[in-house]
PDB file of C-alpha atoms and ligand atoms in Angstrom:
ATOM      1  CA  MET A 418     -16.153  31.660  -0.446  1.00 59.00           C
ATOM      2  CA  ILE A 419     -12.347  32.320  -1.446  1.00 54.00           C
ATOM      3  CA  MET A 420     -11.914  30.997   1.652  1.00 60.00           C
ATOM      4  CA  ARG A 421     -13.930  27.538   1.220  1.00 61.00           C
ATOM      5  CA  LEU A 422     -12.214  27.373  -1.949  1.00 53.00           C
ATOM      6  CA  TYR A 423      -8.855  28.069  -0.492  1.00 57.00           C
ATOM      7  CA  ILE A 424     -10.048  24.931   1.920  1.00 47.00           C
ATOM      8  CA  LEU A 425     -11.395  22.776  -0.884  1.00 50.00           C
ATOM      9  CA  PHE A 426      -8.117  23.205  -2.720  1.00 51.00           C
ATOM     10  CA  SER A 427      -6.188  22.213  -0.184  1.00 58.00           C
ATOM     11  CA  PHE A 428      -7.949  19.370   1.063  1.00 51.00           C
ATOM     12  CA  LEU A 429      -8.115  17.926  -2.594  1.00 49.00           C
ATOM     13  CA  LEU A 430      -3.667  18.222  -3.129  1.00 50.00           C
ATOM     14  CA  LEU A 431      -3.800  16.697   0.334  1.00 52.00           C
ATOM     15  CA  ALA A 432      -6.133  13.191  -0.894  1.00 55.00           C
ATOM     16  CA  VAL A 433      -3.227  13.675  -4.285  1.00 51.00           C
ATOM     17  CA  ILE A 434      -0.389  13.699  -2.068  1.00 49.00           C
ATOM     18  CA  CYS A 435      -1.768  10.509   0.232  1.00 51.00           C
ATOM     19  CA  SER A 436      -2.971   8.151  -2.815  1.00 53.00           C
ATOM     20  CA  SER A 437       0.254   9.232  -4.698  1.00 52.00           C
ATOM     21  CA  CYS A 438       2.860   8.305  -0.658  1.00 53.00           C
ATOM     22  CA  VAL A 439       0.424   4.917   0.629  1.00 56.00           C
ATOM     23  CA  ASP A 440      -0.787   3.532  -3.341  1.00 58.00           C
ATOM     24  CA  ALA A 441       2.302   0.614  -2.885  1.00 64.00           C
ATOM     25  CA  SER A 442       1.577  -0.865  -5.745  1.00 75.00           C
ATOM     26  CA  GLY A 443       3.963  -1.543  -8.611  1.00 92.00           C
ATOM     27  CA  VAL A 444       7.220  -1.110  -5.476  1.00 97.00           C
ATOM     28  CA  THR A 445      10.157  -3.529  -6.649  1.00 98.00           C
ATOM     29  CA  PHE A 446      13.024  -3.517  -4.294  1.00 98.00           C
ATOM     30  CA  GLY A 447      16.358  -2.735  -6.395  1.00 98.00           C
ATOM     31  CA  PRO A 448      19.155  -5.330  -5.905  1.00 98.00           C
ATOM     32  CA  LEU A 449      19.968  -6.115  -1.899  1.00 98.00           C
ATOM     33  CA  CYS A 450      23.010  -7.966  -1.929  1.00 98.00           C
ATOM     34  CA  SER A 451      26.638  -8.295  -3.431  1.00 98.00           C
ATOM     35  CA  GLY A 452      27.059 -10.552  -5.741  1.00 97.00           C
ATOM     36  CA  ASN A 453      23.780 -10.654  -5.913  1.00 98.00           C
ATOM     37  CA  ALA A 454      22.100  -8.825  -8.439  1.00 98.00           C
ATOM     38  CA  SER A 455      18.345  -9.638  -9.701  1.00 98.00           C
ATOM     39  CA  ASN A 456      17.821 -10.647  -6.064  1.00 98.00           C
ATOM     40  CA  ARG A 457      17.817 -14.369  -6.903  1.00 98.00           C
ATOM     41  CA  LYS A 458      15.075 -16.019  -4.117  1.00 98.00           C
ATOM     42  CA  ARG A 459      16.944 -19.285  -1.675  1.00 98.00           C
ATOM     43  CA  GLY A 460      15.045 -22.566  -3.800  1.00 98.00           C
ATOM     44  CA  CYS A 461      14.708 -26.111  -1.093  1.00 97.00           C
ATOM     45  CA  ASP A 462      17.056 -27.342   0.743  1.00 94.00           C
ATOM     46  CA  THR A 463      17.358 -31.074   2.072  1.00 93.00           C
ATOM     47  CA  LYS A 464      18.400 -30.212   5.991  1.00 94.00           C
ATOM     48  CA  TYR A 465      16.500 -26.948   6.546  1.00 96.00           C
ATOM     49  CA  GLY A 466      14.073 -26.792   3.787  1.00 96.00           C
ATOM     50  CA  CYS A 467      13.184 -23.672   1.930  1.00 98.00           C
ATOM     51  CA  GLY A 468      13.406 -20.187   0.885  1.00 98.00           C
ATOM     52  CA  ASN A 469      10.114 -19.070   0.048  1.00 98.00           C
ATOM     53  CA  TYR A 470       7.035 -17.298   1.707  1.00 98.00           C
ATOM     54  CA  GLY A 471       4.712 -19.451   3.792  1.00 98.00           C
ATOM     55  CA  ALA A 472       7.583 -23.014   3.507  1.00 98.00           C
ATOM     56  CA  GLY A 473       7.324 -25.348   6.612  1.00 96.00           C
ATOM     57  CA  ARG A 474       9.189 -24.184   9.838  1.00 93.00           C
ATOM     58  CA  GLY A 475       8.352 -27.094  12.115  1.00 90.00           C
ATOM     59  CA  ASN A 476       4.816 -26.989  13.386  1.00 92.00           C
ATOM     60  CA  ARG A 477       5.450 -23.076  11.992  1.00 94.00           C
ATOM     61  CA  LYS A 478       5.747 -21.405   9.080  1.00 97.00           C
ATOM     62  CA  HIS A 479       7.637 -18.691   7.080  1.00 98.00           C
ATOM     63  CA  MET A 480       6.970 -15.407   7.493  1.00 97.00           C
ATOM     64  CA  GLY A 481       9.205 -13.954   5.569  1.00 98.00           C
ATOM     65  CA  LEU A 482      11.249 -13.977   1.974  1.00 98.00           C
ATOM     66  CA  ASP A 483      15.132 -15.756   1.426  1.00 98.00           C
ATOM     67  CA  ILE A 484      16.413 -13.357  -0.999  1.00 98.00           C
ATOM     68  CA  GLU A 485      20.315 -15.228  -1.047  1.00 98.00           C
ATOM     69  CA  CYS A 486      23.766 -12.855  -0.046  1.00 98.00           C
ATOM     70  CA  ALA A 487      27.163 -14.303   1.307  1.00 98.00           C
ATOM     71  CA  ASP A 488      28.574 -14.170   4.880  1.00 98.00           C
ATOM     72  CA  GLY A 489      30.430 -10.809   5.113  1.00 98.00           C
ATOM     73  CA  ALA A 490      28.746 -10.000   1.912  1.00 98.00           C
ATOM     74  CA  THR A 491      27.469  -6.500   1.535  1.00 98.00           C
ATOM     75  CA  VAL A 492      23.406  -5.308   1.842  1.00 98.00           C
ATOM     76  CA  TYR A 493      21.747  -2.497  -0.698  1.00 98.00           C
ATOM     77  CA  ALA A 494      18.971  -0.591   0.535  1.00 98.00           C
ATOM     78  CA  PRO A 495      16.527  -1.677  -2.449  1.00 98.00           C
ATOM     79  CA  PHE A 496      15.115   1.834  -2.203  1.00 98.00           C
ATOM     80  CA  ASP A 497      15.176   5.254  -0.895  1.00 98.00           C
ATOM     81  CA  VAL A 498      14.708   3.830   3.197  1.00 98.00           C
ATOM     82  CA  LYS A 499      14.082   5.658   6.529  1.00 98.00           C
ATOM     83  CA  LEU A 500      16.393   2.944   9.393  1.00 98.00           C
ATOM     84  CA  ASN A 501      13.360   2.367  11.950  1.00 98.00           C
ATOM     85  CA  GLY A 502      16.020   0.799  14.863  1.00 98.00           C
ATOM     86  CA  LYS A 503      17.637  -2.796  15.512  1.00 98.00           C
ATOM     87  CA  ALA A 504      15.022  -5.960  14.718  1.00 98.00           C
ATOM     88  CA  VAL A 505      15.462  -9.214  16.381  1.00 96.00           C
ATOM     89  CA  PRO A 506      15.004 -12.350  14.353  1.00 95.00           C
ATOM     90  CA  TYR A 507      15.418 -15.010  17.389  1.00 95.00           C
ATOM     91  CA  LYS A 508      14.553 -15.215  21.257  1.00 93.00           C
ATOM     92  CA  ASN A 509      17.689 -17.055  22.056  1.00 93.00           C
ATOM     93  CA  ASN A 510      20.996 -14.740  20.663  1.00 96.00           C
ATOM     94  CA  ASN A 511      23.386 -16.168  18.788  1.00 97.00           C
ATOM     95  CA  ALA A 512      25.798 -15.337  15.945  1.00 98.00           C
ATOM     96  CA  ILE A 513      23.497 -13.370  13.342  1.00 98.00           C
ATOM     97  CA  ASN A 514      21.329 -12.773  15.368  1.00 98.00           C
ATOM     98  CA  ASP A 515      20.829  -9.036  14.022  1.00 98.00           C
ATOM     99  CA  GLY A 516      18.583  -6.205  11.456  1.00 98.00           C
ATOM    100  CA  ILE A 517      17.085  -4.052  10.843  1.00 98.00           C
ATOM    101  CA  ASN A 518      13.707  -2.326  10.795  1.00 98.00           C
ATOM    102  CA  LEU A 519      12.798  -0.220   7.481  1.00 98.00           C
ATOM    103  CA  SER A 520      10.347   1.664   5.424  1.00 98.00           C
ATOM    104  CA  GLY A 521      10.122   3.438   2.340  1.00 98.00           C
ATOM    105  CA  GLU A 522       7.589   3.166  -0.630  1.00 97.00           C
ATOM    106  CA  GLY A 523       4.848   3.514   1.652  1.00 97.00           C
ATOM    107  CA  LEU A 524       6.158  -0.185   2.720  1.00 98.00           C
ATOM    108  CA  CYS A 525       7.236  -1.090   6.476  1.00 98.00           C
ATOM    109  CA  PHE A 526       9.416  -4.160   6.010  1.00 98.00           C
ATOM    110  CA  LYS A 527      13.088  -5.423   8.607  1.00 98.00           C
ATOM    111  CA  LEU A 528      15.400  -7.003   6.690  1.00 98.00           C
ATOM    112  CA  PHE A 529      17.650 -10.417   9.114  1.00 98.00           C
ATOM    113  CA  TYR A 530      21.126 -11.606   9.569  1.00 98.00           C
ATOM    114  CA  VAL A 531      22.806  -8.488   8.441  1.00 98.00           C
ATOM    115  CA  LYS A 532      25.292  -6.112  10.786  1.00 98.00           C
ATOM    116  CA  PRO A 533      23.703  -3.093  10.486  1.00 98.00           C
ATOM    117  CA  ASP A 534      26.146   0.495  10.229  1.00 98.00           C
ATOM    118  CA  ARG A 535      23.737   1.952  11.393  1.00 98.00           C
ATOM    119  CA  TYR A 536      20.161   1.536  12.794  1.00 98.00           C
ATOM    120  CA  THR A 537      18.657   5.261  12.399  1.00 98.00           C
ATOM    121  CA  GLY A 538      18.802   7.996   9.829  1.00 98.00           C
ATOM    122  CA  THR A 539      18.534   7.515   6.354  1.00 98.00           C
ATOM    123  CA  LEU A 540      20.066   5.920   2.939  1.00 98.00           C
ATOM    124  CA  LYS A 541      18.802   6.838  -1.216  1.00 98.00           C
ATOM    125  CA  LYS A 542      18.868   3.746  -3.245  1.00 98.00           C
ATOM    126  CA  GLY A 543      22.132   1.186  -3.385  1.00 98.00           C
ATOM    127  CA  GLN A 544      23.127   2.833  -0.204  1.00 98.00           C
ATOM    128  CA  LYS A 545      25.717  -0.118   2.195  1.00 98.00           C
ATOM    129  CA  ILE A 546      22.461  -0.294   4.986  1.00 98.00           C
ATOM    130  CA  GLY A 547      25.732  -3.492   6.157  1.00 98.00           C
ATOM    131  CA  SER A 548      27.297  -7.261   5.472  1.00 98.00           C
ATOM    132  CA  LEU A 549      25.469 -10.350   6.106  1.00 98.00           C
ATOM    133  CA  LEU A 550      26.406 -11.604   9.132  1.00 98.00           C
ATOM    134  CA  PRO A 551      28.444 -15.189   9.570  1.00 98.00           C
ATOM    135  CA  MET A 552      25.141 -17.716   9.033  1.00 98.00           C
ATOM    136  CA  GLN A 553      27.397 -20.408   7.988  1.00 98.00           C
ATOM    137  CA  SER A 554      28.373 -20.750  11.684  1.00 98.00           C
ATOM    138  CA  VAL A 555      25.201 -21.202  12.932  1.00 97.00           C
ATOM    139  CA  TYR A 556      23.211 -23.707   9.643  1.00 97.00           C
ATOM    140  CA  PRO A 557      26.671 -25.007   8.111  1.00 97.00           C
ATOM    141  CA  GLY A 558      25.369 -25.375   4.626  1.00 97.00           C
ATOM    142  CA  ILE A 559      22.601 -22.928   3.995  1.00 97.00           C
ATOM    143  CA  PRO A 560      22.739 -20.621   0.946  1.00 98.00           C
ATOM    144  CA  SER A 561      22.817 -17.953   3.044  1.00 98.00           C
ATOM    145  CA  HIS A 562      20.299 -15.167   2.924  1.00 98.00           C
ATOM    146  CA  VAL A 563      19.311 -11.914   3.246  1.00 98.00           C
ATOM    147  CA  HIS A 564      15.591 -12.506   5.794  1.00 98.00           C
ATOM    148  CA  VAL A 565      13.203 -10.075   4.235  1.00 98.00           C
ATOM    149  CA  GLN A 566       9.790  -9.246   6.303  1.00 98.00           C
ATOM    150  CA  MET A 567       6.881  -7.005   5.623  1.00 98.00           C
ATOM    151  CA  CYS A 568       5.684  -5.315   9.304  1.00 98.00           C
ATOM    152  CA  ASP A 569       2.251  -6.731   8.451  1.00 98.00           C
ATOM    153  CA  LYS A 570       3.509 -10.514   8.003  1.00 98.00           C
ATOM    154  CA  SER A 571       2.521 -10.119   4.611  1.00 98.00           C
ATOM    155  CA  ASP A 572       3.965 -11.841   1.487  1.00 98.00           C
ATOM    156  CA  PRO A 573       7.186 -10.114   0.752  1.00 98.00           C
ATOM    157  CA  THR A 574       7.059 -12.150  -3.409  1.00 98.00           C
ATOM    158  CA  LYS A 575       4.737  -9.834  -5.028  1.00 97.00           C
ATOM    159  CA  TYR A 576       7.749  -6.703  -4.997  1.00 98.00           C
ATOM    160  CA  PHE A 577      10.173  -8.875  -6.743  1.00 97.00           C
TER     161      PHE A 577
HETATM  162 ZN1   ZN B1570      14.187 -16.801   5.639  1.00 60.15          ZN
END
């Protein structure tokens, strides 16, 4: 009888723990970039298009959200995160073809155009991930930005 209660209790405890760790609703990204404390989103420009999720990119769609960030600016952990290796934006290499896979707060996402200081380990909210790569050298005149993309390619806008 005591054993059965113990097993029952263990399952209940597990259920409570899992509901709090998997539920990512209500998560908000802290500041991603130095000089942009409010996570200001990239708008639209005539040359390169818009920074919102779902914006047109020729015959494709923009599967992330762009947050303004100057070339060389410091990119911060938006909450406590685990670094899960390199994320590569392009098939053909260029000066901004680097990024990082991250997880935390029940979310799996990637940041593009960032040179991370390291690709593994953990960081606390506000600690430095790395620096924004020289986007102006590849897209002259574009509002430089970090590209935020969820691993399942869902819309990240609700977290901003
Ligand atoms: Zn983007």
